[in-house]
Short mmCIF file of C-alpha atoms in Angstrom, two decimals:
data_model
loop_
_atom_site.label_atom_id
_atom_site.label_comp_id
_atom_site.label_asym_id
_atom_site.label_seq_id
_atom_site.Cartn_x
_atom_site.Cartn_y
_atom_site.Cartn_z
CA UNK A 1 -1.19 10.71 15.05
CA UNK A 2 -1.78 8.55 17.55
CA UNK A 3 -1.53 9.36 21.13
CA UNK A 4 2.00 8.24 21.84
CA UNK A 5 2.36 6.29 26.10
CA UNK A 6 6.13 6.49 25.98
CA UNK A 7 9.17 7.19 24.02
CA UNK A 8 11.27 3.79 24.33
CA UNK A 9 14.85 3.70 23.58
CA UNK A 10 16.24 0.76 21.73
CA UNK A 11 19.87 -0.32 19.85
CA UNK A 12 21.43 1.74 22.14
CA UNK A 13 25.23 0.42 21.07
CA UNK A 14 24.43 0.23 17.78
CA UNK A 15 24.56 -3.78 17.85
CA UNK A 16 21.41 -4.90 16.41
CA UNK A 17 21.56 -1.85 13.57
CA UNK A 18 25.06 -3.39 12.61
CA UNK A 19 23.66 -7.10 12.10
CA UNK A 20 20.45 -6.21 10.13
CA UNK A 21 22.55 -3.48 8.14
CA UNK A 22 24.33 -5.98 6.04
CA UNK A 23 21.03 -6.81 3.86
CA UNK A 24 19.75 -4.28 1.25
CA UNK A 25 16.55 -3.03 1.35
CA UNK A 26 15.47 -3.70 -2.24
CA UNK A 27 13.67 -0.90 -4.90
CA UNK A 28 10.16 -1.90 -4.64
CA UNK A 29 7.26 -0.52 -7.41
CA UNK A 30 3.38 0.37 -6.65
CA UNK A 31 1.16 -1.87 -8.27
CA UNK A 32 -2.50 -2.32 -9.08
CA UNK A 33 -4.87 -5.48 -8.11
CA UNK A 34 -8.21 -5.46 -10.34
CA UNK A 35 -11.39 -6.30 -8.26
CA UNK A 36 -15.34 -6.32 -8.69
CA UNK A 37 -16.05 -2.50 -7.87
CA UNK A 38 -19.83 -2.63 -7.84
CA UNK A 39 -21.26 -0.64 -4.93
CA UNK A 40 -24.57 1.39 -3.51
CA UNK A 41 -24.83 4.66 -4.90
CA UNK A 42 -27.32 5.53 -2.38
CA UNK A 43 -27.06 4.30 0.65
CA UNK A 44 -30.22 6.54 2.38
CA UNK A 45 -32.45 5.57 -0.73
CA UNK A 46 -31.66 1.81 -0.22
CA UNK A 47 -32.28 2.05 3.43
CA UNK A 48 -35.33 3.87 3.08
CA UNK A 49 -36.67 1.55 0.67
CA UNK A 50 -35.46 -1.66 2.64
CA UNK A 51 -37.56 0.39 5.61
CA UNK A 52 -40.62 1.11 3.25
CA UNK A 53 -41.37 -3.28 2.82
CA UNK A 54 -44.43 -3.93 4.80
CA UNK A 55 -42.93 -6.78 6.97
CA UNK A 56 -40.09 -4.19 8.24
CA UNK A 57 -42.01 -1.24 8.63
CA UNK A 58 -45.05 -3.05 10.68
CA UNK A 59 -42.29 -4.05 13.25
CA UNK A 60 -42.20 -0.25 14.75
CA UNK A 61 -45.51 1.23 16.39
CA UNK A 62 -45.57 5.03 17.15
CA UNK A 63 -43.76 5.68 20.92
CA UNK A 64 -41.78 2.50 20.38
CA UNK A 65 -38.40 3.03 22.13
CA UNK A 66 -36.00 1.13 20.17
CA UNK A 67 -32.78 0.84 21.18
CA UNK A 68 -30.19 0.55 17.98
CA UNK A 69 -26.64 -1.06 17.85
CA UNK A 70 -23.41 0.47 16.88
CA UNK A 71 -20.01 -1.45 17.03
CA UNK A 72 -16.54 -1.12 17.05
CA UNK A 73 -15.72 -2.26 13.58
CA UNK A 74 -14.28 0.25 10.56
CA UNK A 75 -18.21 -0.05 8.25
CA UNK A 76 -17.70 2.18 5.08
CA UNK A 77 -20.28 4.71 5.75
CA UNK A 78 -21.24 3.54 8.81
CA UNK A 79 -22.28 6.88 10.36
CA UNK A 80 -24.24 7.42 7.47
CA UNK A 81 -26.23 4.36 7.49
CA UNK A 82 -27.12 4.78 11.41
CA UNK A 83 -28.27 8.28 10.36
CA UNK A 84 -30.49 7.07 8.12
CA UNK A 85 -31.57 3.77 10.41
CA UNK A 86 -32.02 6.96 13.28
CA UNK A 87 -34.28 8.97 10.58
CA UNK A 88 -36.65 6.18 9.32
CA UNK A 89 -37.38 4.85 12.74
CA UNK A 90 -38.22 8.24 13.61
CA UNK A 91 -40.53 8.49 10.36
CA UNK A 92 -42.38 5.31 11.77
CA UNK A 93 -43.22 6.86 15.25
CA UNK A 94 -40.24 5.07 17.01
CA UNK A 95 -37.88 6.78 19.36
CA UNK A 96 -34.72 5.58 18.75
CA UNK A 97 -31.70 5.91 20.65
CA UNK A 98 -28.05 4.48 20.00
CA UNK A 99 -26.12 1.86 22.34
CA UNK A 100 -22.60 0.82 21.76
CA UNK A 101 -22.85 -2.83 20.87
CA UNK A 102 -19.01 -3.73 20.60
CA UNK A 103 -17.99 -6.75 23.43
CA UNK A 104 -14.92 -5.61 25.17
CA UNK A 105 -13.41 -2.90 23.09
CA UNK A 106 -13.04 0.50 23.68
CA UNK A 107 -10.96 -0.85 26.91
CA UNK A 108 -14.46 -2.24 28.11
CA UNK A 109 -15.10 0.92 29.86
CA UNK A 110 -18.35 3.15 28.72
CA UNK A 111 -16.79 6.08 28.10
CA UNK A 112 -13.80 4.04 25.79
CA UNK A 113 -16.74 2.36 23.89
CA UNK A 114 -18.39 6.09 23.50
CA UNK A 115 -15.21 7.56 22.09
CA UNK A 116 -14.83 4.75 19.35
CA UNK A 117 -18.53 5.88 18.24
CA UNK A 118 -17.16 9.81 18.28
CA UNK A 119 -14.03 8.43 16.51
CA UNK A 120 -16.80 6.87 13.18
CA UNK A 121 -18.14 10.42 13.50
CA UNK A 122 -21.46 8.96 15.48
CA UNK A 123 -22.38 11.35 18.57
CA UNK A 124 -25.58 12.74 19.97
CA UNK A 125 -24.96 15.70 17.82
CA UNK A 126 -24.38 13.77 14.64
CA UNK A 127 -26.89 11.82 14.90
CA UNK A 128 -29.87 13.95 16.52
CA UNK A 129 -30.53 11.04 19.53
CA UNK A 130 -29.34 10.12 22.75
CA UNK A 131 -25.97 7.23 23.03
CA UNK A 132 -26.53 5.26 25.91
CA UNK A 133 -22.98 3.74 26.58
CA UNK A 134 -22.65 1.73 29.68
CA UNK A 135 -20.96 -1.91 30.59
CA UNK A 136 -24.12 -3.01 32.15
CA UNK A 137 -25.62 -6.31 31.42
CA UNK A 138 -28.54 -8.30 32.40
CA UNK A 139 -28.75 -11.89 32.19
CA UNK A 140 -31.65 -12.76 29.62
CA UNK A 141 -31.13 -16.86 30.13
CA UNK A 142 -29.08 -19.95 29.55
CA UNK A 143 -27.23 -21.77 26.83
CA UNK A 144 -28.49 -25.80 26.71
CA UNK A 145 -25.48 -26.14 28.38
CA UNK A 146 -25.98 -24.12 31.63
CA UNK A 147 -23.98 -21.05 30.08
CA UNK A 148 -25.40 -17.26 30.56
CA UNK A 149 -26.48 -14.79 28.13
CA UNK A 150 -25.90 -11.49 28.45
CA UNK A 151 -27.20 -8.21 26.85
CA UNK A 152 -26.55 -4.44 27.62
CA UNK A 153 -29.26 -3.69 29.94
CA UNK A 154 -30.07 -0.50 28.33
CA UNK A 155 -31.31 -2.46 25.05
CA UNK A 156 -33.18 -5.05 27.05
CA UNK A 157 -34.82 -2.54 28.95
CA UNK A 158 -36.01 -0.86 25.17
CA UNK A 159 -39.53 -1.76 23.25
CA UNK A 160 -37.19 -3.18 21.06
CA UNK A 161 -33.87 -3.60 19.07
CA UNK A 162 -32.41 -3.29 15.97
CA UNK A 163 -29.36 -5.08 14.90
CA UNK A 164 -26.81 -3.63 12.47
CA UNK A 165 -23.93 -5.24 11.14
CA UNK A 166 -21.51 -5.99 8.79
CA UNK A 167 -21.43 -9.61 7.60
CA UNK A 168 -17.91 -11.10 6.48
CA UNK A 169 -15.88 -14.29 7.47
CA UNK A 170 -14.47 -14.22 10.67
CA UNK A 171 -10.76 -13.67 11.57
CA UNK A 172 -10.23 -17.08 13.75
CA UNK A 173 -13.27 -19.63 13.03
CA UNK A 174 -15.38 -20.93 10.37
CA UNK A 175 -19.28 -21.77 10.54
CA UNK A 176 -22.28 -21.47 8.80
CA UNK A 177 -22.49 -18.15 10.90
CA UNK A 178 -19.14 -15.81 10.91
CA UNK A 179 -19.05 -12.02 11.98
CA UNK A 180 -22.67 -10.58 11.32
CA UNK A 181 -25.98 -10.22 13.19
CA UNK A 182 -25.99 -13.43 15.03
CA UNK A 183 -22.06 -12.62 16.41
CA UNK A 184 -23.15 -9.05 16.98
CA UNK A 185 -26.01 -9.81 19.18
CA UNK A 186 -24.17 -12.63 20.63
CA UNK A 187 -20.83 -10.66 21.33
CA UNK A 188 -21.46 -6.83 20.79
CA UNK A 189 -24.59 -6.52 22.62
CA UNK A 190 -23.42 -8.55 25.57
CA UNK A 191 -20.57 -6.49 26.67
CA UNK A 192 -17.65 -7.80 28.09
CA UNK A 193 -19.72 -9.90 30.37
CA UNK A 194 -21.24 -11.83 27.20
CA UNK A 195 -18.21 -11.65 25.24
CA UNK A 196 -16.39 -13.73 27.54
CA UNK A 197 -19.09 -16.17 28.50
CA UNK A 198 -19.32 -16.82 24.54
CA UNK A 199 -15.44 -17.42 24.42
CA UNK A 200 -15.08 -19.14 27.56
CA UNK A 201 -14.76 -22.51 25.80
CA UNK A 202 -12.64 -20.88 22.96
CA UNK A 203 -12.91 -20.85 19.31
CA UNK A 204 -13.08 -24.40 18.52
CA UNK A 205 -16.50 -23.74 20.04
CA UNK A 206 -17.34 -20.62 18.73
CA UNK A 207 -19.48 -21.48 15.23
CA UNK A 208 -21.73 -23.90 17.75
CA UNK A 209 -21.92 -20.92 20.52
CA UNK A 210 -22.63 -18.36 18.38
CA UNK A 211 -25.72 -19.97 17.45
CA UNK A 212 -26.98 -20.92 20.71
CA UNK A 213 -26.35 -18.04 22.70
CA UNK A 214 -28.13 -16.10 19.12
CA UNK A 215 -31.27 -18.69 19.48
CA UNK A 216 -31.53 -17.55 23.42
CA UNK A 217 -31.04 -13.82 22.89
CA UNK A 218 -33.78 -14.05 20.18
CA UNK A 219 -35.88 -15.86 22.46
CA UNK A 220 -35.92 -13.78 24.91
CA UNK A 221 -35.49 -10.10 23.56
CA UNK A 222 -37.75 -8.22 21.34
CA UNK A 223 -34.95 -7.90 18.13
CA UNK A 224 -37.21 -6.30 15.74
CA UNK A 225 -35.15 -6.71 13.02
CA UNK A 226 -31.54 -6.95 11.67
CA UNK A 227 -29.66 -4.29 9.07
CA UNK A 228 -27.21 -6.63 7.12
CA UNK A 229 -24.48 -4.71 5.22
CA UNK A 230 -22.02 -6.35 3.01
CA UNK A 231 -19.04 -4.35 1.43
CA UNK A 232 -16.92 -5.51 -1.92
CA UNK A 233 -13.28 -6.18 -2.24
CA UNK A 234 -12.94 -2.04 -1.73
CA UNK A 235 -14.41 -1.96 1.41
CA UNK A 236 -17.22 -0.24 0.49
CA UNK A 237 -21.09 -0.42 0.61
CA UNK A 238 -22.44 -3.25 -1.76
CA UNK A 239 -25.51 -4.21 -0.27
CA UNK A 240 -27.82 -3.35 2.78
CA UNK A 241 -30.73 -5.41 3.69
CA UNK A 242 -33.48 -5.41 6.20
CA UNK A 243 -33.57 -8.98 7.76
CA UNK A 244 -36.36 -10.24 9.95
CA UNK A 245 -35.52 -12.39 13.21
CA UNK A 246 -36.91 -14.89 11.71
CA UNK A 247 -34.58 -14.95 7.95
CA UNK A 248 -31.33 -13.78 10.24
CA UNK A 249 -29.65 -17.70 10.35
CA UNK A 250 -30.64 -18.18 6.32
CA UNK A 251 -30.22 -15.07 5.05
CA UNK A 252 -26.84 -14.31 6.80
CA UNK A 253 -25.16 -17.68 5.52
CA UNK A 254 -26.34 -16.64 2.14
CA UNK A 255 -24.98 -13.28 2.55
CA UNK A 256 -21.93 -14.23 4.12
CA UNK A 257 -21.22 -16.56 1.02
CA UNK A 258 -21.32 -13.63 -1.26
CA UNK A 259 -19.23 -11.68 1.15
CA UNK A 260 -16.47 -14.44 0.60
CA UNK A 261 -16.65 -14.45 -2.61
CA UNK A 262 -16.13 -10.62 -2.59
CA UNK A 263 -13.15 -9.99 -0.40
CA UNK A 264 -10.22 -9.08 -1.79
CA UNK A 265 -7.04 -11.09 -1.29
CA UNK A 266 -3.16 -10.46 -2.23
CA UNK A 267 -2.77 -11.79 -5.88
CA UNK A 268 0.58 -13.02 -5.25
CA UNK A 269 0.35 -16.54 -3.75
CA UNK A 270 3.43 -16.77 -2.47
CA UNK A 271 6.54 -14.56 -1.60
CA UNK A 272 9.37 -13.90 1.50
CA UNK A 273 8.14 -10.88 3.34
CA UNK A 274 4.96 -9.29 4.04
CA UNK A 275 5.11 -5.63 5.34
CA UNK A 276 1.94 -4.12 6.67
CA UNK A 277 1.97 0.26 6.96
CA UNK A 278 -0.61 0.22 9.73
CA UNK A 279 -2.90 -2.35 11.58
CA UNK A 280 -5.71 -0.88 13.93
CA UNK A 281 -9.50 -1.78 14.46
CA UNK A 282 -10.96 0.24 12.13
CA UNK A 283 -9.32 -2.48 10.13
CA UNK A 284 -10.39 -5.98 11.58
CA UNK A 285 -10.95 -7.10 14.91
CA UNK A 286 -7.40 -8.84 14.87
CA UNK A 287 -5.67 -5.47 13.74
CA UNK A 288 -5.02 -7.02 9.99
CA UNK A 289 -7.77 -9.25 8.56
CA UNK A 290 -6.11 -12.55 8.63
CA UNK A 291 -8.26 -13.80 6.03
CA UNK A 292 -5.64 -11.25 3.89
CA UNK A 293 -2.53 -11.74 5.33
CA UNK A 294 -2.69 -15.40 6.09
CA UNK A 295 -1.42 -15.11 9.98
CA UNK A 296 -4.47 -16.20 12.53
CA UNK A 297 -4.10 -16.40 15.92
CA UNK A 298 -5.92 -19.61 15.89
CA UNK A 299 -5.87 -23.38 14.20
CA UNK A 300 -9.33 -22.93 13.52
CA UNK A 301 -9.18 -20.86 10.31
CA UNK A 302 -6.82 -20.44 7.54
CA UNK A 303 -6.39 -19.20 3.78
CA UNK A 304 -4.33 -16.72 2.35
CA UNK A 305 -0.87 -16.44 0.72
CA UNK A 306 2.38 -18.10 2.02
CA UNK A 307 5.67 -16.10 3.53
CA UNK A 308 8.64 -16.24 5.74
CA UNK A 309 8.32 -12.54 7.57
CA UNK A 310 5.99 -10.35 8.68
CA UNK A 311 6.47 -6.81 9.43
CA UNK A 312 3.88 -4.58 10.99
CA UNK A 313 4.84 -0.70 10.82
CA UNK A 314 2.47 1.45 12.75
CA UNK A 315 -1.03 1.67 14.17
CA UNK A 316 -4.06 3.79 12.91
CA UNK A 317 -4.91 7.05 14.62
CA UNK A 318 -8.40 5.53 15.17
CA UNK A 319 -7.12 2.01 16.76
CA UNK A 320 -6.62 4.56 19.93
CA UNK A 321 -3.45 2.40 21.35
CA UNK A 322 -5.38 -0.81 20.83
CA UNK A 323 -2.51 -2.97 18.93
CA UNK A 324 -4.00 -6.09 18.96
CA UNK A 325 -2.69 -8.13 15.85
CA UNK A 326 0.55 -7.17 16.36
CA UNK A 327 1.90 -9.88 17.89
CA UNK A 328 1.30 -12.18 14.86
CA UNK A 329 3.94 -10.32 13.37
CA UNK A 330 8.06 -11.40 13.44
CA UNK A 331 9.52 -7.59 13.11
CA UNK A 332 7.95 -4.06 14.72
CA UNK A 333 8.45 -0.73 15.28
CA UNK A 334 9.47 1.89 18.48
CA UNK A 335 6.60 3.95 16.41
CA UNK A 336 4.31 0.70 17.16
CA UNK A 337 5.46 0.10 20.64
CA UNK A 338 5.56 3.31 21.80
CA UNK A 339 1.48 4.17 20.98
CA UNK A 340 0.68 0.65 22.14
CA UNK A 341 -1.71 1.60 24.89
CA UNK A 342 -1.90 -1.83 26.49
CA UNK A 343 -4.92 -0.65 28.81
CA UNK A 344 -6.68 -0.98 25.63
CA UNK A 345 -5.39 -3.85 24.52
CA UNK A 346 -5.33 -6.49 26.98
CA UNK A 347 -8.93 -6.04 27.62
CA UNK A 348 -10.05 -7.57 24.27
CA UNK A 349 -7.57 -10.65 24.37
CA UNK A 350 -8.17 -11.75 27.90
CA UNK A 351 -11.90 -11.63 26.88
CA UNK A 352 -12.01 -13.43 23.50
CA UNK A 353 -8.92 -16.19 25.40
CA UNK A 354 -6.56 -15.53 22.42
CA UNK A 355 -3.28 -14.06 23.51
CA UNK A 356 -0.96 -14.67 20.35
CA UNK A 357 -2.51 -11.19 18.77
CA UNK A 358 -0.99 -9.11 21.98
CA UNK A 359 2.23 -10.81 22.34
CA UNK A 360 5.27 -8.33 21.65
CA UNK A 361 6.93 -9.27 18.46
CA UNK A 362 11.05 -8.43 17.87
CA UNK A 363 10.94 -3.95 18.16
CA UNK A 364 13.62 -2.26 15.70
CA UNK A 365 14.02 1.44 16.44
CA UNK A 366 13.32 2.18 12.09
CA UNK A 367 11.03 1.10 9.40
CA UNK A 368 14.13 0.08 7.51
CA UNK A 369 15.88 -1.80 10.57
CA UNK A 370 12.27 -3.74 10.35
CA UNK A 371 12.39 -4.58 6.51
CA UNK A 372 16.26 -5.17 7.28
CA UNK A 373 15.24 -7.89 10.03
CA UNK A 374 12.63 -9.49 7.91
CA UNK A 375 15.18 -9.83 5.18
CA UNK A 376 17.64 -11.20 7.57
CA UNK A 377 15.92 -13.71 9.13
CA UNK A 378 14.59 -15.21 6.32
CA UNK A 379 16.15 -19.07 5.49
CA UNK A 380 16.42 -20.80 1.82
CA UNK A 381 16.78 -16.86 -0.16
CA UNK A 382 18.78 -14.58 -2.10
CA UNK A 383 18.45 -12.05 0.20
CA UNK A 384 19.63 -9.58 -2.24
CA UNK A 385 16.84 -10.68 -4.15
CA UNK A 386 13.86 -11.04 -1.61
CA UNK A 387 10.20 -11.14 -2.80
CA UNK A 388 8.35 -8.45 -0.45
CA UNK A 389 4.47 -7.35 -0.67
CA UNK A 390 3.62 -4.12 1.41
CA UNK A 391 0.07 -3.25 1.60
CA UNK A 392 -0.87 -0.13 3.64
CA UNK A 393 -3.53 -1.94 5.74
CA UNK A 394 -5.97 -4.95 4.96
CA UNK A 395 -8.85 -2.51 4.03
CA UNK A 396 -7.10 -1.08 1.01
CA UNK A 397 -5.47 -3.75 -1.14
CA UNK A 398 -6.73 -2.42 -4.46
CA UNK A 399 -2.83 -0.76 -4.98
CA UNK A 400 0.07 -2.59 -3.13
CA UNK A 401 4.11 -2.37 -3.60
CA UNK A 402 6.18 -5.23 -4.84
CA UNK A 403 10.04 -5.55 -4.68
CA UNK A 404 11.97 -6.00 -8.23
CA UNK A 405 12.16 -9.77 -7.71
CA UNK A 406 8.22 -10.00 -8.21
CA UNK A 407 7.88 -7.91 -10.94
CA UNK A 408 7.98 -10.11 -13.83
CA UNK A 409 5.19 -12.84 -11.79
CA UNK A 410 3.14 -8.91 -11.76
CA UNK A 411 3.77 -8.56 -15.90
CA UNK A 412 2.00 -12.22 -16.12
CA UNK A 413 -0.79 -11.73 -14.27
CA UNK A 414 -4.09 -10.51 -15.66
CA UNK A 415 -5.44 -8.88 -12.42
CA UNK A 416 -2.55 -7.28 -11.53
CA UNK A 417 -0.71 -3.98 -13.32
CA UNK A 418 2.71 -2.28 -13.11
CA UNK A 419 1.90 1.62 -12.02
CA UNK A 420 5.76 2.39 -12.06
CA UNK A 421 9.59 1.00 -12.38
CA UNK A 422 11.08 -0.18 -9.21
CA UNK A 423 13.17 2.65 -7.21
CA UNK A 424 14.14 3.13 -4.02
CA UNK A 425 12.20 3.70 -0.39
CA UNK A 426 12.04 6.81 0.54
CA UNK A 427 13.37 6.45 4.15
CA UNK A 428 13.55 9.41 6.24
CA UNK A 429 16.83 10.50 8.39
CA UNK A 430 15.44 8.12 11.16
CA UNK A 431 14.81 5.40 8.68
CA UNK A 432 11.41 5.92 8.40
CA UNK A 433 8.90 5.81 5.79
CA UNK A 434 5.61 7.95 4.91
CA UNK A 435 2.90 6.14 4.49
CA UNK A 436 1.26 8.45 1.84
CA UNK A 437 1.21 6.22 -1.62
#
């Protein structure tokens, strides 16, 4: 579990159990949603190969020391693929080595950003090179408008760099350009330093910013080439491509298309209550990828289905404390507020200048005073009837649970099947759940 910062005490008279206690928590049934599951069956073949075209491979001269990203985002594989990236550098002559590329996370300290790289499985022993994690930046130039760039010294001070990252729509702004190689050179490889130049003006800004701060940084840096990775509605490996500097603004809007039209979503357009089993980073950057559960922290994107409550359970072992995202929820848990490790947390919203994510949502000492909450609080229901989704996180949406009063919409759809009849949750004496299903 999770490293736990204190043991809280809450309801202490009883009061708030009493209230919440008159509604019902309602028998709920696991259900399947059907998605596209094509996906790499090898992933060190494809990179090899994608290292093998003549354009790529003519980028890397023998004693080359390249310097090669690593974020802070959950990638399927992702400690494979670097392996593999490490290995065919090598095979060219290059001397790699591995920098954590990742903004402010990690609780913008080196040693935070080294142990989300342990916590992927990617070490110096893993990977059979050096990880050169430090906060230190260098300013490579300006923005048109007077703003600096930034990039981790370490890199700049390499032969060259390679860029790996996942491509996908962002979690609070829409642009030609979302979360890929242009945001990871722009944000990950500047450290906090660049992060929060790049987010200085907010996210109303950020499609234009990404792109200038992007055309500086590959101005002025040798970026040798990018490793694009999209994953399908399972969160796994569907494609991996070698990108020159020069394809990167193309070829990423044409890859973050498909990514779009991959992701999965929650079939059910529109219900009371959403409960979420765990948010953490290994998830999204926001905790819970708001392009699933509908809730963004800012005006500047939107999509997904429509509800009343949100209730947000725990955080992942791998989030380390970091429980940004949970303040877009209504309802929460002593569980989630007694691992919230707000040294880690703060970091990342004071950089990016969105605080909604970190704000402290309404704590109930019990999963099942949460659900209770949700249920009571919501306006215009039978709330012996209500409509609840609960997903375990929004990287696995393939098998969800629905309360009784959604099963028949479940019956009509043809994406969605029935695994089980409804029965009850299995609460524990504290009135908690497992989150094994």
């Amino acid at each position: 579990m999770s490293n736990t910062m204190r043991n809280s005490v809450w309801d202490r008279h009883g009061v708030i159990g009493a209230i919440v206690g008159q509604c019902k928590v309602p028998r709920m049934a696991r259900v399947t949603q059907t998605f596209e599951d094509n996906r790499l069956k090898d992933i060190p073949g494809t990179i090899a190969k994608e290292f093998q075209k003549p354009e790529i491979a003519s980028r890397i001269k023998p004693g080359m020391r390249i310097a090669i990203t690593a974020g802070s985002r959950g990638i399927a594989h992702i400690a494979e693929i670097t392996k593999e990236i490490v290995k065919q550098i090598q095979t060219l002559g290059g001397k790699p080595f591995i920098f954590p590329a990742m903004g402010s996370h990690g609780g913008a300290t080196a040693e935070g950003q080294r142990e989300v790289l342990e916590s992927y499985g990617i070490t110096e022993k893993t990977m059979g090179v050096p990880i050169i994690s430090s906060m230190e930046t260098v300013v490579i130039g300006h923005t048109p408008e007077g703003k600096p760039v930034y990039i981790d010294k370490n890199a700049h001070e390499a032969d060259g760099i390679v860029v790996v990252g996942r491509i996908k729509p962002h979690t609070a702004f829409r642009g030609t350009w979302e979360s890929g190689l242009l945001k990871m050179m722009v944000i990950g490889m500047g450290k906090q330093k660049g992060a929060e130049s790049c987010h200085d003006e907010g996210f109303g800004r950020m499609a234009y910013n990404v792109e200038v701060y992007a055309d500086v940084i590959m101005a002025k840096t040798n970026i040798l080439f990018g490793v694009g990775i999209v994953e399908n509605a399972f969160d796994d490996t569907y494609l991996i491509e070698a990108i020159l500097p020069s394809q990167f603004k193309k070829r990423e809007a044409e890859l973050l298309e498909l990514a779009k039209n991959l992701m999965p979503k929650i079939l059910i357009p529109k219900f009371d209550i959403l409960i979420v089993d765990r948010i953490g980073k290994n998830f999204s950057g926001d905790g819970a990828d708001p392009n699933i559960t509908g809730t963004y922290a800012t005006p500047y994107a939107s999509g997904g289905p429509e509800f009343q409550r949100y209730v947000i359970l725990d955080l992942s072992d791998e989030t380390h404390g970091n429980a940004i995202g949970v303040g877009m929820a209504d309802f929460t848990t002593k569980r989630v507020f007694d691992k919230t490790d707000f040294d880690a947390t703060y970091p990342n919203a004071l950089t990016a200048t969105v605080v909604m994510g970190v704000k402290m949502p309404m704590v109930l000492k019990s999963d099942r005073e949460a659900i209770q909450a949700a249920i009571f609080c919501c306006t215009g229901i039978d709330k012996t009837k209500p409509k609840i989704v609960r997903i375990k996180n929004t990287s696995h949406i393939d098998e969800i649970i629905v309360s009784e009063a959604l099963i028949e919409e479940v019956k009509r759809h043809p994406q969605m099947k029935l695994l089980e009849e409804p029965k009850e949750l299995p609460f524990d004496r504290e009135g908690n759940l497992s989150f094994d299903w």
